[in-house]
Amino acid sequence: MNRATLTLLTLLLICALSLVAAQQRARKLFLAQERAQIEERKLNQEWLRLEYEQRNLSKSARIRDVARNQLHMSPISPERTLYLREVK
Amino acid sequence: MRPVGFSTSPNLVLRLPMWRSRMMLFLLFFVFMLLLIRAFWIQGPGNAFYEAKGVRGTQRELELPASRGKILDRNGQVIATSLEAKSVIAYNDTVPDDLSAEKVKSLANLLQMSESELRKKLKEERKQIFLKRQVDPEVAQKIKQLEIPGIGLNNEYRRFYPEGEAMAHVVGFTNVEDRGQEGMELSREKELAGHPGQRRVVVDRLGRVVEEMAILQLPQNGKDLNLSIDSKIQFLAYNAVKNAVEQHHAKAGGAVVLDTQTGEILALANYPSYNPNDRKYLTGEQLRNRVLTDSFEPGSTMKPFTVSLALEKGQVQPNTQMVIGAKYLIGPKPITDTHPYGVLTVAQIIQKSSNIGTAKLAMNTSPQEMWDLYTAAGFGQAPKIGFPGAVSGTLHPYKKWVPSDQARIAFGYGVSTSLFQLARAYTIFARDGELVPLTIERSPEFKPGTSVISAKTAIEMRGMLETVTEPGGTAIKAQAEGFRVGGKTGTAHKLVGKGYGNKYRAYFAGLAPISAPRIVVAVMIDEPTGGSHYGGDVAAPVFSTIVSETLHTLNVLPDAKVKQMVLQDKTPEEIRTANVQTQHVVLKR
């Protein structure tokens, strides 16, 4: 075996090993990405739920009830309103 | 003799016939050939089958979920949204027969069904059966924790409608498959629906995804839909109608609020209504969107159009005096008024809602002119707002009119319209003679309309409509605090069978504020009983409530005199630091 063959063999071995390592890395990254995607979906759903919840708490019927019964507020009327016109 | 060894003894040599070894050789060769052919077959032409088998073991096609678009109101408030839910499926051949009674009981509790019902379902012949659909995620989690073999969970979506009854007829609802069934959900199904994608992945022995081979189809989420409806105005309109229906023991009611500048529908309320969040209410009468799908004789609310035509032709002026009298003989039945009037001006014909006066004005115009004006105002034509089931009403061709038809159509009998059409027609008075194209999708820019009558006539008509709500008019109850309003009452006998019975419909259609009309509101109360059935008593108060609250919501400056009202010009800085105890409403220029 001459020197060139030996060098090539070593190179081949290094390549083979790094291929294995790269594949392993790719797989790991893929799994991480998968997990992140699932997380993203979950968070998206969570956001939608929170948005819905917030909407439920701020719906007109509830606001009117709370304002009238808990905060003892009454509807505004032009009589008690001071109209200000914005000038630039 | 030389001794001969056993193995070399010639006597013991067997001479086998030659064919036997040949045969052996051939057989061996043949079998090898078979193996070769088989191997060739597997590698070559028959390969696809094996490859598919191999792929089936390691590759899966998974669905990429897509969600349905949200429906939002004009301010971006959610009025319909899809949240993840689970469906509970039983794979009956996997569910053990000796399932412990305790587990069945807890499962039945979680599914809100009786134990016997659940057992019956588990005994069914079918391989897989939905035990319950659209289960809340928390409940689904608890079912999962029971760890019953053969009970699986599937992902699906459930639609939620935060505004409930108040918005039900506008948004409509979807079925369990998340497809639109009514209202906007149905008519905008194409844009709202999501299209799930698909991807091919490689899975390991335990079914975990280890690699993605390809995305076969990208998932497409549904588009969000922005409606022109304002949740707040919708809510107050719904409540006003609901209260009136209850107070007058009526059968039903409806109201429409239109923005005269942008042609946007701000509210479209119907009562009775239903809760779209609960499937058990999704059948029957209450689903009807009366505002759009019911047509009725508009009665006196038609008069302003007839009078407009007379004004438009220059035959009369608002202050022209006309002899009315107690009866007007035309056709088989004389036309009468609720009170006999001697002489009225044209403006008073509107203010007092005189049938005779209107009929007399109509008889001075030709049927074709009347028909043209009504048609231009949208009568007899279905509104093109993409709402399922919107009716066109009926306006018979003028060639079929006999004189008594013409006289009666003039005050709203023998012609039919939906409340929505009526509201649309009233935009011509609000917009100086232009009919505004309407939309239910948010588009807050000014829309040019098509001219129907002249600006002069429209302005004169606004003045007359205002007198209806002033002392001496038929609808003093339509007055709204702080704002000048105008409109026309209507009380129509309902057609029962072939004739008119003792059932009525009360209407009020009008606009506000008169100085610069911003909204058109039309109200209808069906079959008010107990007390008055007149539009001025039943529908006008609803109009008043809706107008004052809507204009407040829209920050419109009051144009009527109110006590203590102060109007000041201030810079934004002064507004912020202004030390006043009263409510501030800042009006943008």
XYZ file of C-alpha atoms in Angstrom, chain B residues 8-588:
581
model
C -11.801 -51.277 -3.807
C -13.512 -54.590 -4.297
C -14.721 -54.727 -7.867
C -17.618 -56.837 -6.751
C -18.903 -54.060 -4.674
C -18.641 -51.368 -7.263
C -22.088 -50.134 -8.146
C -22.472 -48.892 -11.591
C -25.152 -46.279 -11.436
C -26.930 -45.466 -14.626
C -25.702 -42.249 -16.142
C -29.152 -40.585 -16.364
C -29.527 -40.404 -12.633
C -26.655 -38.051 -12.103
C -27.724 -36.008 -15.086
C -31.177 -35.794 -13.649
C -29.801 -34.628 -10.318
C -27.706 -32.008 -12.003
C -30.659 -30.793 -14.006
C -32.913 -30.597 -10.963
C -30.377 -28.651 -8.995
C -29.889 -26.300 -11.916
C -33.616 -25.944 -12.334
C -34.193 -25.043 -8.702
C -31.375 -22.558 -8.813
C -32.903 -21.099 -11.929
C -36.217 -20.741 -10.111
C -34.482 -18.966 -7.277
C -32.756 -16.700 -9.724
C -35.963 -15.871 -11.521
C -37.658 -15.174 -8.223
C -34.798 -12.973 -7.113
C -34.919 -11.168 -10.425
C -38.656 -10.728 -10.074
C -38.354 -9.295 -6.601
C -35.620 -6.905 -7.595
C -37.102 -6.005 -10.913
C -40.682 -5.970 -12.103
C -42.281 -6.951 -8.785
C -40.281 -4.456 -6.809
C -42.979 -1.826 -6.433
C -45.134 -4.084 -4.283
C -42.335 -4.759 -1.836
C -41.248 -1.199 -1.774
C -44.791 -0.130 -0.980
C -44.869 -2.674 1.821
C -41.630 -1.375 3.214
C -42.843 2.199 2.983
C -46.050 1.300 4.739
C -44.083 0.130 7.701
C -41.994 3.245 8.039
C -43.772 6.047 6.223
C -47.008 7.720 7.102
C -49.087 10.453 5.601
C -50.115 12.910 8.236
C -52.669 15.667 8.029
C -51.551 19.232 8.572
C -54.516 20.888 10.264
C -55.957 24.160 8.990
C -58.366 26.300 10.941
C -61.475 28.152 9.816
C -61.140 31.914 9.594
C -62.456 34.136 12.329
C -65.332 36.536 11.845
C -64.616 39.964 13.260
C -66.747 43.036 13.666
C -65.793 46.476 12.357
C -63.620 47.156 15.392
C -61.776 43.855 15.159
C -63.783 42.254 17.956
C -64.204 38.518 17.575
C -67.743 37.408 16.767
C -66.940 33.862 15.662
C -63.822 31.869 16.345
C -62.744 28.240 16.083
C -61.107 26.574 19.037
C -59.608 23.131 19.159
C -61.867 20.433 20.523
C -61.726 16.650 20.571
C -64.069 13.994 19.350
C -64.218 10.815 21.415
C -64.171 7.633 19.336
C -64.671 4.050 20.502
C -63.009 1.236 18.511
C -65.465 -1.381 19.619
C -63.398 -4.480 18.814
C -60.565 -3.171 20.988
C -62.625 -2.084 23.959
C -62.486 -4.951 26.468
C -65.813 -6.575 27.312
C -64.985 -6.807 30.982
C -64.450 -3.094 31.403
C -64.736 -2.219 35.080
C -68.024 -0.647 36.114
C -66.131 2.186 37.736
C -64.454 3.197 34.498
C -67.679 3.037 32.524
C -69.283 5.248 35.115
C -66.577 7.881 35.055
C -66.472 7.852 31.242
C -70.243 8.226 31.070
C -70.001 11.143 33.497
C -67.353 12.862 31.423
C -69.392 12.375 28.251
C -72.556 13.546 30.017
C -74.531 10.481 29.047
C -76.129 7.718 31.083
C -74.218 4.513 31.798
C -76.728 2.343 29.980
C -76.559 4.581 26.935
C -72.787 4.327 26.877
C -72.852 0.551 27.287
C -75.289 0.289 24.424
C -72.987 2.307 22.216
C -70.000 0.161 23.126
C -71.945 -2.993 22.231
C -72.791 -1.793 18.734
C -71.651 -3.812 15.745
C -69.850 -0.997 14.004
C -66.082 -1.019 14.234
C -65.753 2.584 15.263
C -68.305 4.947 16.646
C -68.296 8.585 17.722
C -69.186 8.664 21.398
C -69.264 12.436 21.474
C -68.061 15.235 19.272
C -66.608 18.631 20.077
C -65.575 17.828 23.616
C -63.701 20.525 25.564
C -59.927 19.921 25.753
C -60.016 19.671 29.569
C -62.648 16.944 29.482
C -60.718 15.175 26.731
C -57.609 15.212 28.936
C -59.562 13.535 31.730
C -60.865 10.887 29.329
C -57.324 10.223 28.212
C -56.267 9.755 31.834
C -58.839 6.980 32.269
C -56.632 4.930 29.909
C -59.394 2.780 28.550
C -58.095 0.688 25.637
C -59.977 1.331 22.406
C -61.139 4.830 23.338
C -59.433 7.364 21.118
C -59.457 11.119 20.685
C -59.465 12.958 17.383
C -58.656 16.585 16.759
C -61.381 18.815 15.493
C -62.577 22.361 15.816
C -65.518 23.900 17.515
C -66.982 27.268 16.651
C -67.685 29.796 19.384
C -69.871 32.871 19.162
C -69.187 35.253 22.036
C -72.065 37.626 21.211
C -74.600 34.783 21.301
C -78.220 35.681 20.567
C -77.615 39.301 19.646
C -75.503 38.452 16.608
C -76.938 35.022 15.754
C -78.751 35.922 12.538
C -75.849 37.836 11.084
C -73.079 35.292 11.633
C -75.202 32.164 11.414
C -73.513 28.947 12.507
C -71.586 25.904 11.332
C -72.320 22.199 11.617
C -70.166 19.644 13.474
C -68.004 19.282 10.385
C -67.241 23.019 10.700
C -69.099 23.932 7.516
C -71.279 27.018 7.351
C -75.036 26.418 7.589
C -76.567 29.863 7.943
C -75.803 33.555 7.707
C -72.295 34.756 6.935
C -70.881 31.371 7.857
C -72.766 29.948 4.911
C -72.476 32.737 2.376
C -68.744 33.257 2.938
C -67.995 29.555 3.347
C -65.430 29.598 0.536
C -63.229 32.236 2.103
C -63.713 31.119 5.692
C -63.090 27.404 5.252
C -59.594 26.107 5.896
C -58.049 23.414 3.706
C -55.963 20.884 5.631
C -52.583 19.949 4.140
C -50.765 16.652 4.013
C -47.186 15.572 4.559
C -45.299 12.321 4.265
C -43.047 11.407 7.142
C -40.829 8.530 8.246
C -41.726 7.046 11.582
C -39.706 4.798 13.874
C -40.789 1.549 15.502
C -42.785 3.447 18.114
C -44.579 5.587 15.580
C -42.623 8.747 16.329
C -41.905 11.029 13.410
C -38.192 10.964 12.654
C -38.004 12.528 9.247
C -40.116 14.498 6.881
C -40.074 13.198 3.343
C -42.260 15.722 1.627
C -45.085 18.164 2.129
C -47.699 16.895 -0.282
C -49.994 19.825 0.233
C -49.573 22.955 2.268
C -52.375 23.607 4.749
C -54.407 26.699 4.025
C -56.032 28.472 6.911
C -59.349 30.136 6.235
C -59.346 33.896 5.781
C -60.673 36.136 8.508
C -63.817 38.009 7.635
C -64.280 41.625 8.713
C -67.930 42.552 8.928
C -69.316 46.064 8.892
C -71.393 45.250 11.958
C -70.564 47.075 15.175
C -71.026 44.651 18.091
C -72.070 47.428 20.418
C -74.701 48.885 18.089
C -75.877 45.391 17.213
C -76.275 44.593 20.872
C -78.225 47.726 21.685
C -80.438 47.326 18.609
C -81.130 43.713 19.531
C -81.994 44.692 23.083
C -84.255 47.529 21.983
C -86.163 45.159 19.659
C -86.309 42.430 22.280
C -87.679 44.787 24.938
C -90.322 46.136 22.545
C -91.428 42.655 21.487
C -91.767 41.619 25.108
C -93.474 44.818 26.184
C -96.061 44.694 23.401
C -96.511 40.910 23.502
C -95.576 40.821 19.854
C -94.672 37.809 17.772
C -91.382 39.055 16.444
C -89.351 42.105 15.627
C -86.395 43.349 13.672
C -84.224 46.386 13.146
C -81.572 47.556 10.689
C -79.030 50.310 11.192
C -77.185 51.625 8.140
C -74.319 54.057 7.836
C -75.466 56.523 5.199
C -71.955 57.637 4.261
C -70.245 54.279 3.755
C -73.252 52.083 3.031
C -72.137 49.741 5.777
C -74.671 47.733 7.742
C -73.979 48.610 11.359
C -76.610 46.368 12.893
C -79.145 43.837 11.741
C -81.170 42.568 14.665
C -83.898 39.950 14.847
C -86.013 38.705 17.703
C -86.800 35.901 18.567
C -83.258 34.724 18.324
C -81.227 31.681 19.328
C -77.942 30.854 20.936
C -75.621 29.596 18.186
C -73.275 28.118 20.788
C -75.788 25.456 21.708
C -76.683 22.950 19.013
C -80.047 22.057 20.482
C -81.447 25.497 19.537
C -80.401 25.335 15.914
C -83.758 24.465 14.387
C -87.137 26.046 13.837
C -88.690 29.459 13.498
C -86.147 31.462 15.435
C -83.509 30.839 12.768
C -85.340 33.098 10.351
C -83.591 36.305 9.532
C -86.838 38.262 9.263
C -85.183 41.514 8.352
C -83.981 40.013 5.080
C -86.175 37.020 4.359
C -89.653 38.226 5.295
C -91.451 40.521 2.941
C -94.487 42.471 3.985
C -96.670 45.346 2.856
C -94.828 48.462 3.967
C -97.976 50.524 4.612
C -97.413 54.199 5.323
C -93.622 53.897 5.265
C -94.087 53.929 1.475
C -95.691 57.381 1.431
C -92.508 59.469 1.348
C -91.579 57.899 -1.993
C -94.951 58.713 -3.532
C -94.855 62.278 -2.221
C -91.244 62.631 -3.442
C -92.372 61.829 -6.944
C -95.017 64.563 -6.826
C -92.429 67.032 -5.510
C -89.890 65.877 -8.054
C -92.311 66.523 -10.896
C -92.930 70.004 -9.543
C -96.673 69.351 -9.283
C -96.718 70.423 -5.653
C -94.573 72.158 -3.053
C -94.322 71.096 0.613
C -96.690 73.941 1.533
C -99.222 73.331 -1.283
C -102.678 72.937 0.223
C -104.800 69.971 -0.739
C -108.411 69.095 -0.080
C -108.498 65.704 1.615
C -112.046 64.907 2.715
C -113.340 61.916 4.629
C -113.377 59.391 1.785
C -111.734 58.904 -1.562
C -113.732 56.709 -3.867
C -111.544 54.603 -6.113
C -111.905 50.924 -6.872
C -114.153 48.548 -4.904
C -113.442 50.013 -1.462
C -113.174 53.697 -0.573
C -109.895 54.914 0.872
C -110.173 56.448 4.324
C -107.942 58.037 6.968
C -107.808 57.237 10.692
C -109.026 60.801 11.314
C -110.912 62.782 8.671
C -109.000 65.850 7.538
C -110.415 68.785 5.618
C -107.417 70.483 4.081
C -103.770 69.516 4.544
C -100.537 70.809 3.100
C -98.328 68.248 1.330
C -95.975 68.301 4.345
C -98.928 67.581 6.618
C -99.931 64.607 4.495
C -96.620 63.053 5.566
C -96.821 64.372 9.116
C -100.341 63.062 9.716
C -99.892 60.068 7.409
C -102.959 60.705 5.263
C -103.862 57.818 2.956
C -106.263 59.936 0.927
C -103.754 62.730 0.407
C -101.077 60.289 -0.744
C -103.467 58.475 -3.056
C -104.591 61.763 -4.606
C -100.982 62.808 -5.209
C -100.297 59.415 -6.770
C -103.236 59.647 -9.141
C -101.697 62.790 -10.645
C -98.651 60.780 -11.727
C -98.472 57.965 -14.250
C -98.097 54.344 -13.115
C -94.841 54.075 -15.042
C -93.324 57.077 -13.246
C -94.297 55.574 -9.916
C -92.954 52.185 -10.868
C -89.678 53.710 -12.092
C -89.121 55.588 -8.857
C -89.953 52.625 -6.621
C -87.712 50.370 -8.670
C -84.871 52.904 -8.573
C -85.290 52.984 -4.785
C -84.784 49.216 -4.748
C -88.326 47.899 -4.268
C -88.901 44.578 -5.975
C -85.168 43.911 -6.097
C -83.223 41.642 -3.788
C -80.332 43.388 -2.064
C -76.998 42.110 -3.325
C -75.147 41.795 -0.065
C -74.475 38.085 -0.330
C -76.865 37.034 2.365
C -78.548 33.670 1.900
C -82.289 33.918 1.327
C -82.583 37.695 0.970
C -85.928 38.320 -0.708
C -86.827 40.833 -3.378
C -90.378 41.583 -2.284
C -92.942 42.168 -5.004
C -93.691 45.183 -7.092
C -95.987 44.155 -9.929
C -95.288 45.588 -13.377
C -97.104 48.910 -13.816
C -98.940 47.621 -16.884
C -100.942 45.330 -14.617
C -101.989 48.141 -12.267
C -105.597 49.287 -12.309
C -106.242 52.776 -10.844
C -107.222 51.399 -7.436
C -103.953 49.404 -7.369
C -102.000 52.537 -8.107
C -103.758 54.460 -5.350
C -103.126 51.708 -2.803
C -99.531 51.008 -3.787
C -98.969 54.720 -3.149
C -99.532 54.132 0.553
C -97.924 50.740 0.744
C -100.605 48.135 0.054
C -100.346 45.689 -2.838
C -96.581 45.953 -2.783
C -94.217 44.077 -0.521
C -90.701 44.617 0.713
C -88.296 43.370 3.328
C -87.335 45.632 6.208
C -83.837 45.696 4.808
C -85.047 46.973 1.439
C -87.078 49.619 3.208
C -84.019 50.835 5.114
C -82.008 50.839 1.915
C -84.683 52.896 0.132
C -84.614 55.506 2.929
C -80.955 56.216 2.205
C -82.161 58.355 -0.720
C -83.543 60.903 1.767
C -80.421 60.747 3.881
C -78.015 61.115 0.974
C -79.600 63.980 -0.959
C -81.346 61.703 -3.409
C -78.751 58.975 -3.827
C -79.362 55.294 -3.204
C -76.265 54.001 -1.430
C -74.820 50.585 -2.312
C -74.825 48.553 0.881
C -72.241 46.152 2.201
C -71.942 43.855 5.170
C -68.165 43.773 4.951
C -66.095 46.460 6.566
C -65.241 49.213 4.090
C -65.193 52.545 5.914
C -64.780 54.840 2.929
C -67.413 57.106 1.460
C -69.421 55.420 -1.308
C -70.960 57.282 -4.194
C -74.569 56.308 -4.808
C -76.922 56.331 -7.751
C -79.163 59.330 -8.021
C -82.887 58.583 -7.649
C -84.397 61.938 -6.786
C -82.962 65.455 -6.771
C -81.124 66.822 -3.749
C -83.786 69.539 -3.423
C -86.586 66.966 -3.092
C -84.540 64.896 -0.634
C -83.882 67.921 1.569
C -87.552 68.936 1.469
C -88.526 65.390 2.348
C -86.106 65.371 5.304
C -87.880 68.439 6.611
C -91.257 66.709 6.286
C -89.969 63.545 7.916
C -88.768 65.612 10.843
C -92.258 67.040 11.370
C -93.514 63.464 11.876
C -91.526 63.340 15.131
C -92.629 66.805 16.232
C -95.837 67.728 18.062
C -98.719 67.103 15.673
C -96.905 64.227 13.968
C -97.619 60.522 14.244
C -94.369 59.617 16.002
C -93.461 61.995 18.800
C -92.052 58.963 20.576
C -89.342 58.701 17.920
C -87.576 61.765 19.292
C -84.078 61.059 20.453
C -82.414 63.081 23.150
C -79.946 65.539 21.702
C -80.626 64.758 18.085
C -83.031 65.952 15.452
C -84.595 62.905 13.865
C -87.034 62.259 11.078
C -88.891 59.272 9.791
C -92.176 57.768 8.866
C -94.453 55.513 10.811
C -96.238 52.572 9.316
C -99.010 50.377 10.607
C -100.054 47.712 8.150
C -102.875 45.243 8.387
C -101.451 41.777 7.965
C -102.794 39.685 5.156
C -104.474 36.684 6.731
C -105.540 34.192 4.103
C -107.264 36.243 1.429
C -108.216 39.312 3.411
C -106.900 41.600 6.099
C -107.493 40.379 9.645
C -107.040 42.091 12.945
C -103.337 41.548 12.974
C -100.890 44.349 12.407
C -97.307 45.121 11.745
C -95.864 48.316 13.176
C -92.947 50.052 11.491
C -90.793 53.039 11.758
C -88.156 53.974 9.212
C -86.112 57.095 9.635
C -82.824 58.921 9.672
C -80.732 60.979 12.045
C -79.388 63.525 12.700
C -81.519 65.568 10.330
C -78.928 68.337 9.922
C -76.420 65.875 8.422
C -77.887 62.355 8.294
C -75.415 59.740 9.458
C -77.621 56.700 10.008
C -80.808 55.184 8.662
C -82.748 53.003 11.062
C -85.746 50.826 10.228
C -87.728 49.001 12.888
C -90.480 46.434 12.520
C -92.589 44.874 15.253
C -94.762 41.982 14.125
C -98.226 41.524 15.629
C -98.109 43.765 18.672
C -101.010 42.921 20.965
C -102.294 44.409 24.176
C -102.509 48.174 23.872
C -101.639 50.187 20.822
C -100.523 48.584 17.592
C -99.528 51.819 15.841
C -96.051 52.285 14.444
C -95.805 55.572 16.311
C -96.403 53.863 19.656
C -94.704 50.512 19.128
C -91.836 50.943 16.675
C -90.981 54.635 17.147
C -89.665 54.247 20.733
C -87.346 51.484 19.502
C -86.091 53.850 16.802
C -85.516 56.533 19.420
C -83.447 54.243 21.649
C -81.391 52.906 18.768
C -80.734 56.346 17.301
C -79.618 58.068 20.481
C -77.371 55.211 21.585
C -75.925 54.605 18.120
C -75.112 58.243 17.473
C -73.491 58.375 20.871
C -71.416 55.336 20.053
C -70.390 56.895 16.759
C -69.444 60.159 18.522
C -71.807 62.238 16.459
C -72.338 65.798 17.629
C -75.912 66.431 18.807
C -77.754 68.838 16.552
C -80.703 69.531 18.815
C -80.697 71.894 21.758
C -80.097 70.205 25.071
C -79.683 71.729 28.471
C -76.180 72.552 29.664
C -74.609 71.495 26.454
C -71.281 73.164 25.955
C -69.390 73.176 22.741
C -65.824 74.366 22.874
C -62.933 74.337 20.475
C -59.897 72.885 22.183
C -56.487 71.632 21.219
C -55.730 67.974 22.044
C -53.428 69.196 24.839
C -56.178 71.293 26.417
C -58.570 68.390 26.128
C -56.232 66.163 28.045
C -55.702 68.677 30.822
C -59.256 70.001 30.882
C -60.542 69.911 34.415
C -64.227 69.290 33.971
C -66.436 66.903 35.844
C -68.704 66.040 32.959
C -68.361 63.356 30.366
C -65.993 64.250 27.533
C -66.758 63.386 23.990
C -64.041 64.388 21.587
C -65.231 64.883 18.056
C -62.740 64.353 15.303
